[in-house]
Tab-separated table of C-alpha atoms in Angstrom:
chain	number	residue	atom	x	y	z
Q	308	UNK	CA	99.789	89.721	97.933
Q	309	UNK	CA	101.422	87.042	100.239
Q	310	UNK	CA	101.752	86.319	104.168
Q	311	UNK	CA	103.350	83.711	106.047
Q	312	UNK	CA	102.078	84.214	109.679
Q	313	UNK	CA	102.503	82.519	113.169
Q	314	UNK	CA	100.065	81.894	115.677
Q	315	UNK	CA	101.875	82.492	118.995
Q	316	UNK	CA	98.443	81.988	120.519
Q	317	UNK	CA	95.470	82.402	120.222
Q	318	UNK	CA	94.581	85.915	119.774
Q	319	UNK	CA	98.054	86.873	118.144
Q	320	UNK	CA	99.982	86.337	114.776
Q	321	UNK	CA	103.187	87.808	113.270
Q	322	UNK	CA	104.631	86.824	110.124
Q	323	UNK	CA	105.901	88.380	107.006
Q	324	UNK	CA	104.214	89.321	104.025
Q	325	UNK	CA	104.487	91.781	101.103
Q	326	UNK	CA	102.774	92.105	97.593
Q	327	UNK	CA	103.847	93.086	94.053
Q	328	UNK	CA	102.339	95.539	91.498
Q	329	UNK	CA	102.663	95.995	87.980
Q	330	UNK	CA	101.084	98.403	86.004
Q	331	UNK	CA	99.788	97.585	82.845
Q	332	UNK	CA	98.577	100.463	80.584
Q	333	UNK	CA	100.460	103.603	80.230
Q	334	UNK	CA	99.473	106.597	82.064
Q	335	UNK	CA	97.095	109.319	79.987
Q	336	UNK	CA	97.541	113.078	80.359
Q	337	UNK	CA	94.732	115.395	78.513
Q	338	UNK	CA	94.255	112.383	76.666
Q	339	UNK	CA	97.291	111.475	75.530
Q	340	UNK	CA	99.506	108.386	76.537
Q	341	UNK	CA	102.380	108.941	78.205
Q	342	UNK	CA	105.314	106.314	76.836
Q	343	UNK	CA	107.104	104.552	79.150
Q	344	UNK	CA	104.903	105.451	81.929
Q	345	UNK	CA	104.164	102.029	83.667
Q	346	UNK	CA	104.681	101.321	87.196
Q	347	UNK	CA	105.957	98.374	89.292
Q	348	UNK	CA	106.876	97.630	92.709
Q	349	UNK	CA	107.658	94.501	95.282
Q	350	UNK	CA	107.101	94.753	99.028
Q	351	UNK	CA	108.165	92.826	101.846
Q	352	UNK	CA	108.098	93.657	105.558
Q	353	UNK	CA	106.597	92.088	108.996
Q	354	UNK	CA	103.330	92.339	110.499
Q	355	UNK	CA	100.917	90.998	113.158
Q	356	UNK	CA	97.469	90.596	114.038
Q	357	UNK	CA	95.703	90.489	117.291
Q	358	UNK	CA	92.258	89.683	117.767
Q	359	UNK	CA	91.389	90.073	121.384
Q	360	UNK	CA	89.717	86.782	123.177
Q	361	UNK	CA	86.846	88.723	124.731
Q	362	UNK	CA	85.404	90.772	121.421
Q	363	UNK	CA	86.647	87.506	118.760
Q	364	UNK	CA	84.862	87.825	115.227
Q	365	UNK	CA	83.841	91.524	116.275
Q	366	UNK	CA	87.386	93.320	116.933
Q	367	UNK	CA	90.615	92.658	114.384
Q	368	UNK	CA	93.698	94.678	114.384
Q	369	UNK	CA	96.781	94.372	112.365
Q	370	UNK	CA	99.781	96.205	111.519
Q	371	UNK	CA	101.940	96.287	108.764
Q	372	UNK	CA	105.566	97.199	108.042
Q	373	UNK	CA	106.498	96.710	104.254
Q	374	UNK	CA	109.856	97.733	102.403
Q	375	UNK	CA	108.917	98.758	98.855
Q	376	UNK	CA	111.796	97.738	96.310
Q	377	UNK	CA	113.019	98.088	92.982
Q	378	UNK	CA	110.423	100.565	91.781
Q	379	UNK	CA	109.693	101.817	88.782
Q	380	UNK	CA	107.998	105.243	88.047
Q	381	UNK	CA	106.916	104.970	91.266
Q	382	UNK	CA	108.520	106.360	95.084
Q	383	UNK	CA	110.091	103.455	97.146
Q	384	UNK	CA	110.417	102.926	101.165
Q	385	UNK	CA	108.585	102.231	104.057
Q	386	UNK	CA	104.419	101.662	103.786
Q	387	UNK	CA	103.485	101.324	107.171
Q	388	UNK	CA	99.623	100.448	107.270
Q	389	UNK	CA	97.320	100.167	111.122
Q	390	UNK	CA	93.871	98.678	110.667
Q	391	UNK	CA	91.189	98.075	112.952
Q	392	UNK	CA	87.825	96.471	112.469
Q	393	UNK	CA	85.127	96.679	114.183
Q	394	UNK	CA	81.935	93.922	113.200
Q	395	UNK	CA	78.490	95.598	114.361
């Protein structure tokens, strides 16, 4: 995983980031390995992050936009990813 992010104030970033994923064992099937069967992938897309002033360290929300590329045995496009966290 990697992110380069700007504050543009206080409660909000935006940046880019992305990650990359390689599979390392083949996949099994009843048992058996199936050759040639590895995946891999590398992301990149924007994203930002707001965490508002009034609920800071209980409230986070970011959302992502990532590109997947150059995949292998695996789909490719758009992973588009909304979280929000809420600290009791």
């Amino acid at each position: 995983d990697y992110s380069i992010d700007y504050a543009i104030n206080d409660s909000l970033k935006a940046g880019i980031g992305g990650y990359y994923y390689q599979q390392v064992n083949d996949d099994r099937f009843n048992g058996t390995s199936v050759p040639n069967s590895q995946g891999r992938v590398w992301a990149a897309g924007p994203g930002v992050e707001y965490v508002p002033a009034k609920y800071e360290g209980r409230l986070f929300i970011s959302f992502r936009s990532q590109l997947e590329m150059d995949a292998r045995n695996r789909p490719e496009g758009w992973t588009n990813w909304l979280r929000a966290v809420w600290v009791f």
